[in-house]
Amino acid sequence: MLFHTPRKKWLAKVSQEKKLHTHLGIIDISAIIGMEYGSAIRTTEGKLVFLIEPTIHDFIMKSERKTQIVYPKDLGYIAARTGLKNGSKVLEIGTGSGALATFMAAIVKPDGHVYSYDINSEFMDIARRNLEKAGMAEYVTLNQHDARSGVDIREADLAIVDLGDPWTVLDQVHDALKGSGAIVAICPTMNQIEKTATELKRSGYADVDCVELMIRNLEAREGMTRPSMRMIGHTTYLIFARKVQKQEQEYLEPAVDEDEATGEDEEQGSNHTSRA
Amino acid sequence: MLFHTPRKKWLAKVSQEKKLHTHLGIIDISAIIGMEYGSAIRTTEGKLVFLIEPTIHDFIMKSERKTQIVYPKDLGYIAARTGLKNGSKVLEIGTGSGALATFMAAIVKPDGHVYSYDINSEFMDIARRNLEKAGMAEYVTLNQHDARSGVDIREADLAIVDLGDPWTVLDQVHDALKGSGAIVAICPTMNQIEKTATELKRSGYADVDCVELMIRNLEAREGMTRPSMRMIGHTTYLIFARKVQKQEQEYLEPAVDEDEATGEDEEQGSNHTSRA
Amino acid sequence: MLFHTPRKKWLAKVSQEKKLHTHLGIIDISAIIGMEYGSAIRTTEGKLVFLIEPTIHDFIMKSERKTQIVYPKDLGYIAARTGLKNGSKVLEIGTGSGALATFMAAIVKPDGHVYSYDINSEFMDIARRNLEKAGMAEYVTLNQHDARSGVDIREADLAIVDLGDPWTVLDQVHDALKGSGAIVAICPTMNQIEKTATELKRSGYADVDCVELMIRNLEAREGMTRPSMRMIGHTTYLIFARKVQKQEQEYLEPAVDEDEATGEDEEQGSNHTSRA
Amino acid sequence: MLFHTPRKKWLAKVSQEKKLHTHLGIIDISAIIGMEYGSAIRTTEGKLVFLIEPTIHDFIMKSERKTQIVYPKDLGYIAARTGLKNGSKVLEIGTGSGALATFMAAIVKPDGHVYSYDINSEFMDIARRNLEKAGMAEYVTLNQHDARSGVDIREADLAIVDLGDPWTVLDQVHDALKGSGAIVAICPTMNQIEKTATELKRSGYADVDCVELMIRNLEAREGMTRPSMRMIGHTTYLIFARKVQKQEQEYLEPAVDEDEATGEDEEQGSNHTSRA
């Protein structure tokens, strides 16, 4: 259960305790039980608090973790870009805290499944607890196993690689994916995207594409609307590719489009609308 | 069926024709039928082409349309942020070309459903064709009806508003959502986000949050990795909120965080606090 | 004198005191006097500290202030875009803490001059102190006067307006500028740029252009290069225009370029280089 | 002389010809001579055109070139960040088309000077012509000489390196700079910033900082204000550092701020600290 006030929100589990002590005053739990989500309640100090049902997004953002999580902006783009949907079979290499697996399971269930590999037993335990809290445990199979020595999965629709060295499992993923299946690697550094992109092209993948998503909050207030002064500068890069038949030699990538190589004429880009 | 070459990709439907004429030479369709996705073929001019199964993403990007579509970066974030999942009941106001409905149906099916409203009959026809092409027609109910006069839906998990004036349907959406259900409005201009955010706070919604997503492509090549010179500057802003009990008077949103009002000390960032 | 260590930098004035107490240990001032800039010294705790000559940038970033300062990214763009140079005559409306005036004076001196107006006497005092510290006082004339009632300046090359309501001084600026002279307004909110841009077009200005600059820090380390996780999300928008002969009626602005009105075909923009 | 219409602007030199033929009709030059900048004229087709005095910015953007130019956003930041001002002594390695030298000369003149080195004689010729057009030739000394074999300049305030391999001239620049003098390298790729930043720390430089500037245009129209759909995705990274006394061994840069290494709590921002 998520409590939301105009200033803050926090996640709390309704338990046996009769009173919830907060910095805004005490909340009487017995009075809340049975109330609808969206209800407004008052603390003992008269502060307004709303009861809000947590979404998968809230579970992920508040989940127990030891590793850098993948942010919703990146999770969502992975789903949208690879066409993740109900029934998809997903291979994950690098379970981490299970945030990615939780998110994907919520989309592919009940007909699809997520098979997730990690060598770290501590992460496995955290991931298991997070999946259970979010109600997704039955749609995810956790394997404590080094994916570099191969995985049992075949005909997967999507493989997500969240390792420091994604290029070490490209052959194993190639075996696990169905024809033209999608791979995405999560790479925080430029060095990782460079090496991964290069190796993908040599390992039977096409349509290799690297992107970065930036999210910006806006303060929308009457007569004073503006972007927030704060922003997260970077979370990760994402590399996408599709499995294709391996070629004897790397096919030729175009170096640079001619029009890109040309100096732009104006700082604002080649086409301008409104320069008066 | 999607054909992909190192330089271009295009969508083609395998039909009765025996030959597909392309700018890279002729492709013999009879030779392709029965081939697996991911296979490499050669055109009559010897060019390498891969057969790739189109995803929902490809259908959307290539769909017939008369309106500005919602881009995958925004689609994905809507799904990730609102916790869209299998079984969700979705209300859409503003069907447009059906791209959003296609994407959401792929996630909520088979147990969930999308109910989409638009007053424009021409859009309805386009949307119907696009939904059929993507195989999502049975999970989406199209209603040619002005949502301003109310919608029949109740207990929806999510409402997506893609209108020029989203503030005109906030009460109708409030009736349609379940308690603490999510609303998202798609607003290309600052004026729209300002007015929508203001009206949401007056109309029984909390946790109002405006964001913008920017996507950047990277060219990952050995020893020459850099962001692309080209970028889409802006698609749309997104506003998220959750339905709560209506209050007699607008509750007070904090104007500006105190630490935000203070002059920043250095251009590279400054004291920030977590919102949660 | 700026002290710089691998972790921190701070500005200190060499004064009569014999010892400078810092969190890294004590620095013996008598040993420093006469040393060259760039010299490495050791504190009593053996920490390495470099002596670095502060630039105008450092003075501005460390200046006393009561208002939001204009950041170097914005200062620099104003100079580069308007062609500010030695000899330029500059009108500033809204002195604030004098940071902008300090920066401009350093460029236009010794032949140019900055005439700065503000109605706030407290700001004037702060600005005066900051200008003196930076050695720019003789190149800036401060006027405590409401520019709305007109300014005495004529034939200015550039006018910089840093007010909450820049549209109130457009006629006064028009009188003060030379033919085709440049105006720039500093507008943190969208509402300000909208109103200012609209009024500029009605008030005898052409080439109206609004921009925003975003700065991103990068962490360049061997094998781990990536953008910083932190970033300033927004400082201000900038509007540029050139004074032209007033027209009897507003001339027609093109609404939207045709190619912009068209839906883009692909999320990554119309021309792609490296999609493999 | 710059002609500016609501839709386009172009640079033209007033010469002996009596008529200027444009796509908007013919402009009678004899009628223009003697007119003030900012004047409105009509072409033979009745189109409104303004006469606008070109700035250094316009000369740079329209200059003859064979290489990628440095954009005003980057030029301006270099000036603002390094405190470039009247009287500065500047060393440039990599003259290119002379755009950077033109810009810097306009700021440092008449007391300062720019010494620019390039090995390419063709670039030298282009740069010479561009400097003359902009009236900056007397403030810039061009040297066709390989800076790798050393430069004669000493006590420079600023060195700008615009080479593909900036790390090859760091010792030469160290000799040329005054104590705590500034260096900036222009590096379009991540690989260049990684190598340059690493070598700077080993070569007697401190306060090493890498940034990227992004510029975004906005369409400010009543009730429809929004960022432009088009944007330049990337021009270059910039690396700044200050010359210090060389150390026997590389001093330790902090690897990662502790708070940065921690997982962020929320996607909208988190605990940040000022660097100063």
XYZ file of C-alpha atoms in Angstrom, chain A residues 68 71 215 217 228-235, chain B residues 259-260 264-275, chain C residues 8 215 217 219 226-234, chain D residues 257-276:
59
model
C 22.023 -0.548 -9.943
C 14.956 2.441 -14.652
C 14.096 11.674 -18.843
C 10.746 16.251 -15.220
C 12.912 20.928 -13.305
C 16.326 22.127 -12.267
C 17.215 18.550 -11.372
C 17.728 15.690 -13.737
C 19.379 12.324 -13.787
C 22.238 12.680 -16.226
C 22.667 9.074 -17.266
C 21.524 5.614 -16.327
C 16.551 23.682 -1.804
C 15.455 24.196 -5.396
C 22.853 26.478 -7.311
C 26.470 26.644 -6.377
C 28.107 25.149 -9.369
C 27.076 24.426 -12.862
C 27.752 20.718 -12.496
C 24.936 20.017 -10.105
C 24.102 20.655 -6.565
C 22.334 19.502 -3.476
C 19.445 17.327 -4.444
C 16.969 15.375 -2.439
C 15.099 12.272 -3.224
C 11.394 12.723 -3.697
C 37.855 19.703 -4.367
C 25.284 20.759 -20.264
C 29.433 16.189 -17.571
C 33.424 10.782 -16.537
C 30.244 7.449 -19.403
C 28.126 10.527 -18.801
C 27.808 11.515 -15.158
C 24.748 10.338 -13.302
C 24.138 13.931 -12.236
C 23.049 16.770 -14.406
C 21.419 20.138 -14.065
C 18.043 19.772 -15.716
C 17.370 23.365 -16.620
C 32.047 9.688 -5.435
C 30.664 7.389 -2.823
C 27.163 8.712 -3.149
C 27.312 8.189 -6.880
C 28.152 4.545 -6.501
C 25.023 3.972 -4.493
C 21.858 2.973 -6.305
C 19.629 5.954 -6.869
C 16.380 5.818 -5.031
C 14.044 7.290 -7.535
C 14.153 7.971 -11.196
C 13.476 11.676 -10.729
C 16.728 12.498 -9.017
C 18.510 11.763 -5.876
C 21.083 12.814 -3.363
C 23.627 15.010 -5.014
C 26.479 17.039 -3.708
C 28.109 20.131 -4.993
C 31.587 19.670 -6.334
C 32.902 22.991 -5.206
